Coordinates of C-alpha atoms in Angstrom, one line a residue:
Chain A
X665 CA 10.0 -32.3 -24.2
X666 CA 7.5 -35.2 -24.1
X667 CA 10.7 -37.7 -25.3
X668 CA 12.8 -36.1 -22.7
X669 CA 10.3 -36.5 -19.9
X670 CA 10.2 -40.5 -22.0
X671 CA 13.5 -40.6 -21.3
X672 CA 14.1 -39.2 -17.6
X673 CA 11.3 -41.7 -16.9
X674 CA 9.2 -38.7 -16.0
X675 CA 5.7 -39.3 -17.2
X676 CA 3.6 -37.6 -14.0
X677 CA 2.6 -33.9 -14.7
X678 CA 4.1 -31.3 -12.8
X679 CA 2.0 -30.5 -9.3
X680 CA 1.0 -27.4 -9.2
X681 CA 1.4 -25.5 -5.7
X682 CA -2.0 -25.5 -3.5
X683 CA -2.5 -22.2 -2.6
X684 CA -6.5 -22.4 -1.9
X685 CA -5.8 -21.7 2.2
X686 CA -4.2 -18.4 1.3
X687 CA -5.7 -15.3 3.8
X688 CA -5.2 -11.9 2.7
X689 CA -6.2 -8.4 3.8
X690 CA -5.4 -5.4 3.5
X691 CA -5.7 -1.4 5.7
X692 CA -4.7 1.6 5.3
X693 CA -4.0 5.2 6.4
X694 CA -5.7 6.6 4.0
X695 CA -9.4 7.1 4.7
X696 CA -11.9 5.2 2.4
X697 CA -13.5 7.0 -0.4
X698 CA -16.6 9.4 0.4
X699 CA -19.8 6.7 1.3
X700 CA -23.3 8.0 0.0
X701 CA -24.9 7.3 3.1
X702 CA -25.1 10.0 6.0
X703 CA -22.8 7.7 8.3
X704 CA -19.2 8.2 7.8
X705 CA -18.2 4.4 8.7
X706 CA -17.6 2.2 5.8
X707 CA -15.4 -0.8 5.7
X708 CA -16.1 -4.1 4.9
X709 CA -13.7 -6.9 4.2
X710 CA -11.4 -8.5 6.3
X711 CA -8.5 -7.6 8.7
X712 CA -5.3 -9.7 10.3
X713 CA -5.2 -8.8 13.8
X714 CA -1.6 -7.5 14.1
X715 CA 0.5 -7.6 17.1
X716 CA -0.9 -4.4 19.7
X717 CA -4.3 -4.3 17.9
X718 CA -7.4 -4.4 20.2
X719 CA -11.0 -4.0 18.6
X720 CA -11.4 0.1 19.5
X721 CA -8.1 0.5 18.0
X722 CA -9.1 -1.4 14.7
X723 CA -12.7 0.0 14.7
X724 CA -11.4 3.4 15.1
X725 CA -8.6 3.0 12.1
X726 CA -11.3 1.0 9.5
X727 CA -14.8 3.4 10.8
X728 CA -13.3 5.9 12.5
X729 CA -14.9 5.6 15.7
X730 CA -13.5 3.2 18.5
X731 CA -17.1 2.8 19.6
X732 CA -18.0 1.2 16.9
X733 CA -15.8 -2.0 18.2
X734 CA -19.2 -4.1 19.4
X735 CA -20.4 -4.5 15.8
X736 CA -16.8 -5.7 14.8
X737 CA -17.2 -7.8 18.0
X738 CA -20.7 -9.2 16.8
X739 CA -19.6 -9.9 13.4
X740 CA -17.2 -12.1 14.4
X741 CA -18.6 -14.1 17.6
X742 CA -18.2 -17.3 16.2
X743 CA -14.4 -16.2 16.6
X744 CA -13.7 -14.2 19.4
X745 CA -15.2 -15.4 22.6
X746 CA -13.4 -12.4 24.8
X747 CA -14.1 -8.6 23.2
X748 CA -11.0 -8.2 25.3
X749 CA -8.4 -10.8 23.4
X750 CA -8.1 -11.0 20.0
X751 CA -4.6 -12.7 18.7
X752 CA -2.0 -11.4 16.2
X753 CA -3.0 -13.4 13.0
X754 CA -6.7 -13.9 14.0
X755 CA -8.5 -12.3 10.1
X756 CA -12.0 -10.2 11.2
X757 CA -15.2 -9.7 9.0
X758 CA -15.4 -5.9 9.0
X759 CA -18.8 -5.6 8.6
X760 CA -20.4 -2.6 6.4
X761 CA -22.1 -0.3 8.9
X762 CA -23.6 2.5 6.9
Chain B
X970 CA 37.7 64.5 -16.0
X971 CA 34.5 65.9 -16.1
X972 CA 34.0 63.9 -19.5
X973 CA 34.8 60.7 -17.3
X974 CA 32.1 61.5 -14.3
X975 CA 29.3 61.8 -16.9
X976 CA 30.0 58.3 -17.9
X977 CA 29.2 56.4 -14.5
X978 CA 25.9 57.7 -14.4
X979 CA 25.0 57.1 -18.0
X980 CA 26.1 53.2 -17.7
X981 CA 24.2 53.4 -14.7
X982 CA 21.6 54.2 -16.2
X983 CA 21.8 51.7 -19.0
X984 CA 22.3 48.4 -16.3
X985 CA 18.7 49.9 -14.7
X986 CA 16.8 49.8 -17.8
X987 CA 18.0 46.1 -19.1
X988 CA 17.4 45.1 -15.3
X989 CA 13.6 46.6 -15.4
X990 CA 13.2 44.8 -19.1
X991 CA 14.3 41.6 -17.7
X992 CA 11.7 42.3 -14.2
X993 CA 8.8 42.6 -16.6
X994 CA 9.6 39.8 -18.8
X995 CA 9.3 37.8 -15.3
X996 CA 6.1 39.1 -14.3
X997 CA 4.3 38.0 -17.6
X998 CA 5.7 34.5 -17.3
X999 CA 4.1 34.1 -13.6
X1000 CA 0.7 33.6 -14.9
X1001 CA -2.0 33.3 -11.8
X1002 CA -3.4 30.1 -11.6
X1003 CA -0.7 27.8 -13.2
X1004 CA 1.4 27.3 -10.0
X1005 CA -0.7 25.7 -7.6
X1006 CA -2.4 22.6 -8.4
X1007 CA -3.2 19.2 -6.7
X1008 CA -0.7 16.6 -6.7
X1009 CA -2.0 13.5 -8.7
X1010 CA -2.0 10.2 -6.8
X1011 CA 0.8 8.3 -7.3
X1012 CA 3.3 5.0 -5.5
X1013 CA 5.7 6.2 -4.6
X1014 CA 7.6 3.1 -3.1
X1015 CA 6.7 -1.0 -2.2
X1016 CA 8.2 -2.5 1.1
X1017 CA 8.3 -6.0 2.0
X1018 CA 8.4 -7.2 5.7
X1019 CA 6.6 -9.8 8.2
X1020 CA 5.4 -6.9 10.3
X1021 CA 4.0 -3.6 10.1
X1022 CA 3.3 -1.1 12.7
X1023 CA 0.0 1.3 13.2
X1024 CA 1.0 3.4 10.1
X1025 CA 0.6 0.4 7.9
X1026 CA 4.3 0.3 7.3
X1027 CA 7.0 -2.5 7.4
X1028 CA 8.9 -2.3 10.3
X1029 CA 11.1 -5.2 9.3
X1030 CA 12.0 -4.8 5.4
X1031 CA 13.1 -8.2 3.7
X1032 CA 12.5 -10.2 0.6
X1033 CA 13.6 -14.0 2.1
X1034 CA 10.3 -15.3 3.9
X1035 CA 10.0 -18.3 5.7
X1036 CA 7.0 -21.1 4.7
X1037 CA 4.6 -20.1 7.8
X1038 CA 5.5 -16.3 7.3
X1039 CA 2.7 -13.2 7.2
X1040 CA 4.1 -11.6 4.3
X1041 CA 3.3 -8.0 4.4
X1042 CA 3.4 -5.3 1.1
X1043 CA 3.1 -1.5 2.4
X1044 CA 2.7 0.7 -0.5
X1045 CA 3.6 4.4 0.1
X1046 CA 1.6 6.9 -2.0
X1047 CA 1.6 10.7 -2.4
X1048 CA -0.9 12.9 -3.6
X1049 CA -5.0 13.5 -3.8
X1050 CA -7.6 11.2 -4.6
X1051 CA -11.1 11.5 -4.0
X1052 CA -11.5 7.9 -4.9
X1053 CA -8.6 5.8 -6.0
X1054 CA -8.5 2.0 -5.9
X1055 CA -4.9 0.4 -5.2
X1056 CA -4.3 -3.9 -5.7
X1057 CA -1.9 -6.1 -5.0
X1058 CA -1.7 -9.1 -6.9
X1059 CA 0.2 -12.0 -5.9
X1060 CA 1.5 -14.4 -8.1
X1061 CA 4.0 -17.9 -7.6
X1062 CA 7.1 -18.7 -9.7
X1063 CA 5.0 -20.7 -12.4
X1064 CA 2.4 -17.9 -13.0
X1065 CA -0.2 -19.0 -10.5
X1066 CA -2.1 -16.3 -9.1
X1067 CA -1.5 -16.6 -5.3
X1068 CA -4.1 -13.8 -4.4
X1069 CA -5.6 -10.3 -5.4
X1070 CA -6.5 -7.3 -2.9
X1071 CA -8.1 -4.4 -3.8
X1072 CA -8.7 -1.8 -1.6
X1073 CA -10.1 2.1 -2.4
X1074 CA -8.8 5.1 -0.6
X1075 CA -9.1 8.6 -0.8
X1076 CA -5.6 10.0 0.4
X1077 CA -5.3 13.8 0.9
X1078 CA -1.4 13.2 1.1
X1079 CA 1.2 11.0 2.2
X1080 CA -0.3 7.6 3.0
X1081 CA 0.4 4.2 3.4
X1082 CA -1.7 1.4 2.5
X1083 CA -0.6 -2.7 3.0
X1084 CA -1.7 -6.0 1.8
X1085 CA -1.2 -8.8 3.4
X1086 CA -1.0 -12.6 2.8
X1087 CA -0.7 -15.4 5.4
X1088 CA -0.9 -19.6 4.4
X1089 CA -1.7 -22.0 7.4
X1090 CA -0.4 -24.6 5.7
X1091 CA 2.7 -23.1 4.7
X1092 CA 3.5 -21.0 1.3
X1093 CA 5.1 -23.5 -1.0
X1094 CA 9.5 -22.4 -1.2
X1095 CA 10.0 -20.6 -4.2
X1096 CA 10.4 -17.6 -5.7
X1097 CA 7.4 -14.8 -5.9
X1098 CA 5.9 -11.5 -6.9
X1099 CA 3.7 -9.0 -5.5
X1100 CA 2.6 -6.3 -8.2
X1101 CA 1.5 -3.1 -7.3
X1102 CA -1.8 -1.6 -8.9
X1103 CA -3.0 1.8 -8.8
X1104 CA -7.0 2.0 -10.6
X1105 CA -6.0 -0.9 -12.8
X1106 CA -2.5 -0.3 -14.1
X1107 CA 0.7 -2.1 -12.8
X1108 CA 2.8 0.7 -11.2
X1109 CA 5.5 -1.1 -9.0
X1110 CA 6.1 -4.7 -8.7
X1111 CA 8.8 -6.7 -6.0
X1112 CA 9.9 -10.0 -6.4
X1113 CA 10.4 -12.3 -2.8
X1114 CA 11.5 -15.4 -1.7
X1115 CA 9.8 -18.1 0.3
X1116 CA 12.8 -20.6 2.0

């Protein structure tokens, strides 16, 4: 290999792909295992705004309560300067609310 | 001829008494309790797409992705969990692990679950994998295509 590489002239080591920007996230229908706190919300995490979500819809899949939009709202101030628009592709802090 | 009518009700006779032997031999194998149990937790199927809809599931299956793609896995589940945790672990063409998700869920039923991964830069072309976990062991994997 090494006298191959010698003899293709090929003496750099292979780049390896970058993939430190990568986002990721993840929901579900299922509801989130049994908290031990009194409060049923849970989450936590992150979410990708998809296209049609709005924060009641999201807070009502991840906490199961669309009222509980603000604190998804406050969480994430630095990124959403309208509670009103949020943008497919946009990844929210779900904040643990216990 | 009266020889011949004593017959029919004798065989009749005989055909009731296998057909109550076989009845009872029925009854003992029904034992209570044995017939309705939980379904265990389990993936039932892995779906690739760039978008999902409000059931967590790919609208638009494919496995060719383009560089500035969300690429979207939707893992479909049956069965009862109190407390179940299900990953997704991403990995490139040379072994590079692209990412890992974990999320728990405790599905009474048929649910759907996705994972999701999005580069802004752009997902180097190649060829990857998305393998399916369910509490630690590899149940389903799918391999994709970024062009």
């Amino acid at each position: 290999m090494g006298l191959l590489d010698k003899l293709m002239g090929n003496n750099e080591p292979a780049k390896k792909a970058d993939f430190s920007d990568v986002q990721s996230g993840s929901s579900s229908t299922a509801p989130a295992p049994a908290q031990t706190s009194s409060m049923g919300a849970s989450a936590g995490g992150t979410y990708t705004v998809v296209s049609g979500d709005s924060l009641s819809k999201i807070a009502k899949h991840h906490y199961g309560d669309a009222n509980k939009w603000h604190a998804i709202y406050e969480a994430n101030r630095d990124k959403i300067k309208n509670p009103d628009l949020i943008h497919p592709g946009q990844v929210l802090t779900l904040p643990d609310i216990s | 001829m009266t020889r011949r009518l004593w017959i029919i009700p004798c065989a009749l006779l005989a055909v009731a008494g296998c057909s109550k032997k076989a009845d009872s031999g029925t009854d003992t194998a029904a034992t209570p309790g044995t017939t309705t149990t939980a379904e265990a937790l389990s993936v039932s199927g892995v779906d690739l797409g760039r978008t999902i809809d409000a059931n967590s599931r790919v609208t638009d299956k494919t496995d060719d992705f383009k560089p500035s793609d969300t690429i979207y896995a939707s893992v479909a589940t049956t069965g009862t969990s109190p407390n179940a945790t299900l990953s997704a672990k991403w990995t490139y063409q040379d072994g590079q692990v692209v990412d890992t998700t974990s999320r728990a869920i405790a599905p009474a039923g048929a649910a759907a679950t996705e994972f999701h991964i999005s580069k802004p830069s752009g997902f180097p072309k190649g060829n990857y994998k998305v393998e399916i976990m369910l509490n630690g062991a590899s149940v389903q994997s799918k391999d994709f295509k970024v062009e």
